[in-house]
XYZ file of C-alpha atoms in Angstrom:
357
model
C 0.000 0.000 0.000
C 1.175 3.524 -0.796
C 2.597 5.533 2.042
C 0.464 7.977 3.994
C 1.543 11.560 3.458
C 2.683 13.455 6.533
C 1.823 17.043 7.441
C 3.899 19.409 5.347
C 3.296 17.452 2.138
C 2.036 19.318 -0.907
C -1.203 18.454 -2.685
C -1.301 19.457 -6.332
C -4.805 20.416 -7.468
C -5.619 20.679 -11.163
C -8.241 23.364 -11.648
C -8.693 26.689 -9.933
C -12.415 26.815 -9.181
C -14.374 26.957 -5.946
C -14.031 23.217 -5.310
C -10.259 23.597 -5.362
C -10.584 26.637 -3.110
C -12.569 24.743 -0.475
C -10.281 21.716 -0.754
C -7.242 23.911 -0.070
C -9.004 25.466 2.923
C -9.745 21.982 4.297
C -6.176 20.788 3.705
C -4.573 23.544 5.763
C -5.799 22.438 9.234
C -4.410 18.960 8.521
C -0.994 20.495 7.826
C -1.008 20.097 4.048
C -0.072 22.774 1.540
C -1.688 23.120 -1.873
C -0.293 24.008 -5.286
C -2.935 24.930 -7.875
C -2.495 24.370 -11.614
C -4.931 26.371 -13.719
C -5.037 28.381 -16.956
C -7.089 31.036 -15.126
C -5.627 34.201 -13.611
C -6.801 35.109 -10.084
C -8.827 31.925 -9.717
C -10.882 31.219 -6.565
C -8.484 28.439 -5.505
C -5.367 30.542 -6.088
C -6.600 33.101 -3.553
C -6.183 30.627 -0.685
C -3.407 28.270 -1.875
C 0.282 28.465 -1.038
C 1.311 28.410 -4.698
C -0.289 28.614 -8.145
C 0.941 27.774 -11.615
C -0.983 29.602 -14.343
C -0.408 27.744 -17.596
C -2.329 25.866 -20.310
C -3.156 22.218 -19.752
C -0.895 21.214 -22.640
C 2.231 23.060 -21.434
C 4.579 20.113 -20.917
C 7.290 22.150 -19.195
C 4.877 23.730 -16.729
C 3.235 20.358 -16.035
C 6.610 18.726 -15.322
C 7.604 21.514 -12.951
C 4.231 21.281 -11.224
C 4.523 17.513 -10.759
C 8.044 17.852 -9.352
C 6.811 20.301 -6.707
C 4.018 18.158 -5.211
C 3.599 14.844 -3.407
C 0.210 13.846 -4.829
C -2.018 15.227 -7.577
C -5.798 15.422 -7.762
C -8.354 17.450 -9.697
C -11.310 19.607 -8.736
C -13.395 19.281 -11.888
C -13.580 16.742 -14.682
C -13.339 18.850 -17.840
C -9.561 18.471 -17.950
C -7.843 16.742 -20.886
C -7.249 13.112 -19.959
C -3.903 13.353 -21.773
C -2.820 15.989 -19.246
C -3.666 13.769 -16.306
C -2.057 10.717 -17.893
C 1.149 12.689 -18.469
C 1.146 13.827 -14.837
C 0.506 10.283 -13.584
C 3.902 9.242 -14.959
C 5.565 11.908 -12.815
C 3.639 11.769 -9.510
C 0.761 9.822 -7.904
C -2.597 10.952 -9.323
C -5.751 10.221 -7.312
C -8.322 9.413 -8.643
C -6.616 7.622 -11.540
C -6.864 8.953 -15.125
C -9.145 6.055 -16.101
C -11.717 7.279 -13.571
C -11.629 10.722 -15.135
C -12.132 9.232 -18.597
C -15.340 7.471 -17.537
C -16.813 10.628 -16.016
C -16.049 12.795 -19.050
C -18.245 10.952 -21.525
C -21.955 10.483 -20.875
C -22.242 7.198 -22.775
C -19.134 5.738 -21.110
C -20.580 6.866 -17.777
C -23.934 5.192 -18.389
C -22.348 2.062 -19.827
C -20.207 1.835 -16.699
C -23.210 2.248 -14.389
C -25.228 -0.338 -16.326
C -22.335 -2.821 -16.434
C -21.961 -2.375 -12.661
C -25.558 -3.463 -12.140
C -27.001 -0.002 -11.491
C -30.176 1.210 -13.164
C -30.220 4.156 -15.584
C -32.721 5.917 -17.802
C -32.984 4.378 -21.296
C -30.313 5.854 -23.560
C -28.737 5.539 -26.990
C -25.421 6.827 -28.340
C -26.090 9.178 -31.271
C -23.468 10.314 -33.794
C -25.600 11.292 -36.818
C -29.009 12.774 -37.549
C -30.218 9.429 -38.878
C -29.153 7.747 -35.628
C -31.051 10.417 -33.707
C -34.202 9.654 -35.696
C -33.795 5.928 -34.980
C -33.145 6.571 -31.290
C -36.210 8.813 -30.925
C -38.338 6.169 -32.661
C -37.078 3.621 -30.120
C -36.988 5.681 -26.896
C -39.826 8.046 -27.693
C -40.749 11.591 -26.761
C -40.269 13.413 -24.482
C -36.559 12.717 -24.261
C -33.354 14.745 -23.941
C -30.502 15.021 -26.418
C -27.183 15.847 -24.749
C -23.604 16.298 -25.871
C -21.439 13.489 -24.527
C -18.747 15.891 -23.356
C -18.491 19.247 -21.551
C -22.157 19.808 -20.726
C -23.073 21.005 -17.232
C -25.804 23.054 -15.498
C -28.158 22.473 -18.422
C -25.651 23.456 -21.109
C -25.181 21.244 -24.172
C -28.656 19.717 -24.201
C -32.043 20.101 -25.841
C -35.413 18.629 -24.925
C -37.082 16.518 -27.591
C -40.887 16.961 -27.516
C -43.684 16.209 -29.967
C -43.058 19.613 -31.541
C -39.290 19.334 -31.862
C -37.808 19.268 -35.347
C -35.023 16.700 -35.039
C -32.739 18.229 -37.656
C -32.912 21.591 -35.911
C -32.237 19.981 -32.525
C -29.279 18.016 -33.891
C -27.724 21.056 -35.543
C -28.171 23.176 -32.405
C -25.735 20.999 -30.451
C -23.030 21.198 -33.136
C -21.582 17.785 -32.282
C -21.208 14.296 -33.684
C -21.045 12.709 -30.234
C -24.300 12.813 -28.296
C -26.646 10.687 -26.217
C -30.426 10.523 -26.269
C -31.894 9.859 -22.837
C -35.459 8.846 -22.167
C -37.487 10.832 -19.655
C -37.807 9.183 -16.261
C -40.800 9.580 -13.988
C -39.192 10.344 -10.640
C -40.210 11.482 -7.185
C -37.026 13.419 -6.507
C -33.387 13.887 -7.409
C -30.801 12.771 -4.875
C -27.048 12.380 -4.652
C -24.567 10.360 -2.649
C -20.925 11.251 -2.164
C -18.700 8.321 -1.296
C -15.063 8.497 -0.225
C -12.640 5.637 -0.752
C -9.155 5.552 0.720
C -5.841 4.023 -0.275
C -6.600 0.949 1.833
C -9.908 0.322 0.050
C -12.033 1.547 2.929
C -15.097 3.431 1.742
C -17.550 5.699 3.518
C -20.703 7.192 2.014
C -22.148 10.497 3.176
C -25.872 10.655 3.951
C -28.121 11.116 0.935
C -28.843 14.702 -0.143
C -32.214 15.648 -1.623
C -31.624 18.068 -4.488
C -33.793 20.716 -6.112
C -32.809 22.373 -9.386
C -33.929 25.670 -10.917
C -33.193 26.273 -14.613
C -31.003 23.128 -14.624
C -28.763 24.539 -11.850
C -28.707 23.056 -8.358
C -30.624 25.400 -6.051
C -30.844 23.504 -2.755
C -29.578 20.302 -1.162
C -31.322 19.062 1.965
C -29.990 16.530 4.467
C -31.535 14.316 5.693
C -33.409 13.535 2.481
C -37.134 12.795 2.788
C -36.835 9.178 1.661
C -37.428 5.806 3.340
C -34.488 4.148 5.066
C -34.396 1.364 2.471
C -34.090 3.895 -0.385
C -31.273 5.665 1.444
C -29.492 2.344 1.964
C -29.948 1.375 -1.700
C -28.533 4.693 -2.921
C -25.494 4.449 -0.688
C -24.920 0.840 -1.760
C -24.981 1.846 -5.438
C -22.461 4.661 -4.856
C -20.119 2.421 -2.869
C -20.288 -0.296 -5.535
C -19.389 2.184 -8.299
C -16.441 3.521 -6.293
C -15.227 -0.020 -5.642
C -15.476 -1.017 -9.308
C -13.541 2.096 -10.345
C -10.855 1.289 -7.757
C -11.337 4.901 -6.720
C -9.048 6.799 -4.373
C -10.754 10.082 -3.577
C -14.403 11.121 -3.812
C -17.160 10.017 -6.149
C -20.422 11.963 -6.350
C -23.326 9.983 -7.793
C -26.467 11.827 -8.886
C -29.597 9.662 -8.992
C -33.343 9.712 -9.563
C -35.772 8.109 -7.109
C -38.675 6.517 -8.985
C -42.243 6.334 -7.610
C -41.664 2.691 -6.620
C -38.547 3.614 -4.609
C -35.874 2.461 -7.045
C -32.753 4.534 -7.665
C -31.418 5.234 -11.162
C -27.934 6.637 -11.770
C -27.894 9.899 -13.733
C -24.297 11.193 -13.562
C -21.063 10.608 -11.659
C -18.252 13.019 -10.791
C -14.887 11.941 -9.262
C -14.437 15.036 -7.085
C -16.209 17.107 -4.436
C -19.715 18.040 -5.526
C -22.043 20.994 -5.140
C -24.613 18.805 -3.382
C -22.050 17.945 -0.703
C -21.473 21.508 0.464
C -23.933 20.989 3.328
C -21.273 18.806 4.975
C -19.039 21.811 5.718
C -21.286 22.782 8.619
C -23.762 19.940 9.064
C -21.483 16.876 9.152
C -18.755 15.542 11.414
C -16.359 15.559 8.423
C -16.819 17.820 5.426
C -16.583 16.393 1.928
C -13.481 18.527 1.383
C -11.666 17.218 4.446
C -12.668 13.690 3.445
C -11.291 14.303 -0.053
C -7.967 15.419 1.423
C -7.909 12.441 3.780
C -8.548 10.000 0.932
C -5.916 11.269 -1.508
C -3.219 11.616 1.185
C -3.826 8.172 2.690
C -5.216 9.336 6.025
C -8.046 7.386 7.691
C -11.471 8.514 6.555
C -13.444 10.643 8.995
C -16.943 9.981 10.415
C -19.937 11.160 8.375
C -22.552 11.573 11.108
C -25.050 14.387 10.585
C -24.512 17.052 13.248
C -27.430 19.259 12.207
C -30.170 18.839 9.607
C -28.983 21.260 6.931
C -30.266 22.960 3.805
C -27.586 24.202 1.406
C -28.692 27.024 -0.896
C -26.584 28.102 -3.860
C -26.054 31.819 -4.358
C -26.442 32.260 -8.099
C -25.580 35.525 -9.818
C -26.927 38.561 -7.964
C -28.117 36.420 -5.041
C -24.644 36.930 -3.610
C -25.707 40.493 -2.773
C -27.725 39.011 0.107
C -24.493 38.343 2.008
C -25.172 40.966 4.701
C -28.536 39.436 5.587
C -27.036 35.955 5.581
C -24.163 36.719 7.959
C -26.663 38.284 10.382
C -28.632 35.025 10.553
C -27.482 32.912 13.567
C -28.146 29.545 11.927
C -26.587 30.436 8.568
C -23.018 29.807 7.456
C -21.868 31.790 4.424
C -19.268 30.485 1.970
C -18.181 32.855 -0.803
C -15.961 31.880 -3.722
C -13.993 35.067 -4.335
C -15.327 35.611 -7.852
C -15.093 39.236 -8.952
C -18.132 39.378 -11.233
C -21.657 38.109 -10.575
C -23.195 36.876 -13.830
C -26.558 35.190 -14.433
C -26.225 31.454 -13.785
C -22.806 31.809 -12.134
C -22.277 30.152 -8.746
C -20.930 32.884 -6.477
C -21.176 31.093 -3.142
C -23.547 29.128 -0.965
C -25.158 29.289 2.452
C -25.756 26.378 4.813
C -28.875 26.781 6.925
C -28.682 24.562 9.982
C -31.621 23.410 12.072
C -30.197 23.404 15.568
C -31.996 21.540 18.338
């Protein structure tokens, strides 16, 4: 088994967004330093890290220097070239492995993986041409959703297929030859489970979060979720099984649908901290970010007991202007991301509302 990193070690984080920022903040109390690698100037993560390299993801010299300066490498979002991560993995330990990243980057690979692991999914078909789209719609039906296989998030890169949709127009609007058609699922709610898995193979799943989206962007996550105990257990079992099959070291977030009969269907996976896990910063014995640091450095995983029932609310765009009211609320914990400009649809921060006894 790989050696546990001692305090003073340096964690290299690829990506400079808010997830990297909160990971660096969680690493510091454990004695770890963080080095951020990002193409972005003045990124949220760079504001709190010991060191930052600003360079393109294909800069071989910068990547080599970055790898030489750290003890372990991880990533805070999945839209990073797999080639970059594979190159780094030859120079330093990378956790999770590049193969995990590859699965999460492609929607068909992701769904194939979930299905092959025994998990349920919505019906889907890989679509690479307009004719294939027509065949897939004839098979799966309408309504359905056509999505790009890569780089879509928060509702981007997708179009709903209804009885009125002209398929040629829908196909051309995505400007891709790599898409997936997903059938609509009748569901009671959307949930997610974040599971951590350490170097020794130990895994620990956080309690299920109940998620509510507005305009395809996560608005709130509530823990505990309003689901039966057997549904909670099934969701956590699915997440742990996927992490085990991936041989994951790090975090895996699994978004799921709960059907009216209580079954859980996998929607998406992400091998990193996740927006729906932000509640854990104030409502859980161990935050998802501390758990992430523990996993990739080889430390024992922390407990995941709920300390307070918590509702996490994303601050999107101008909602961040409510910060003064939020900090005056005794049961609210404000987390801002250090972004200079509030734009529509942009995540500027979040607030955890705790229900104290």
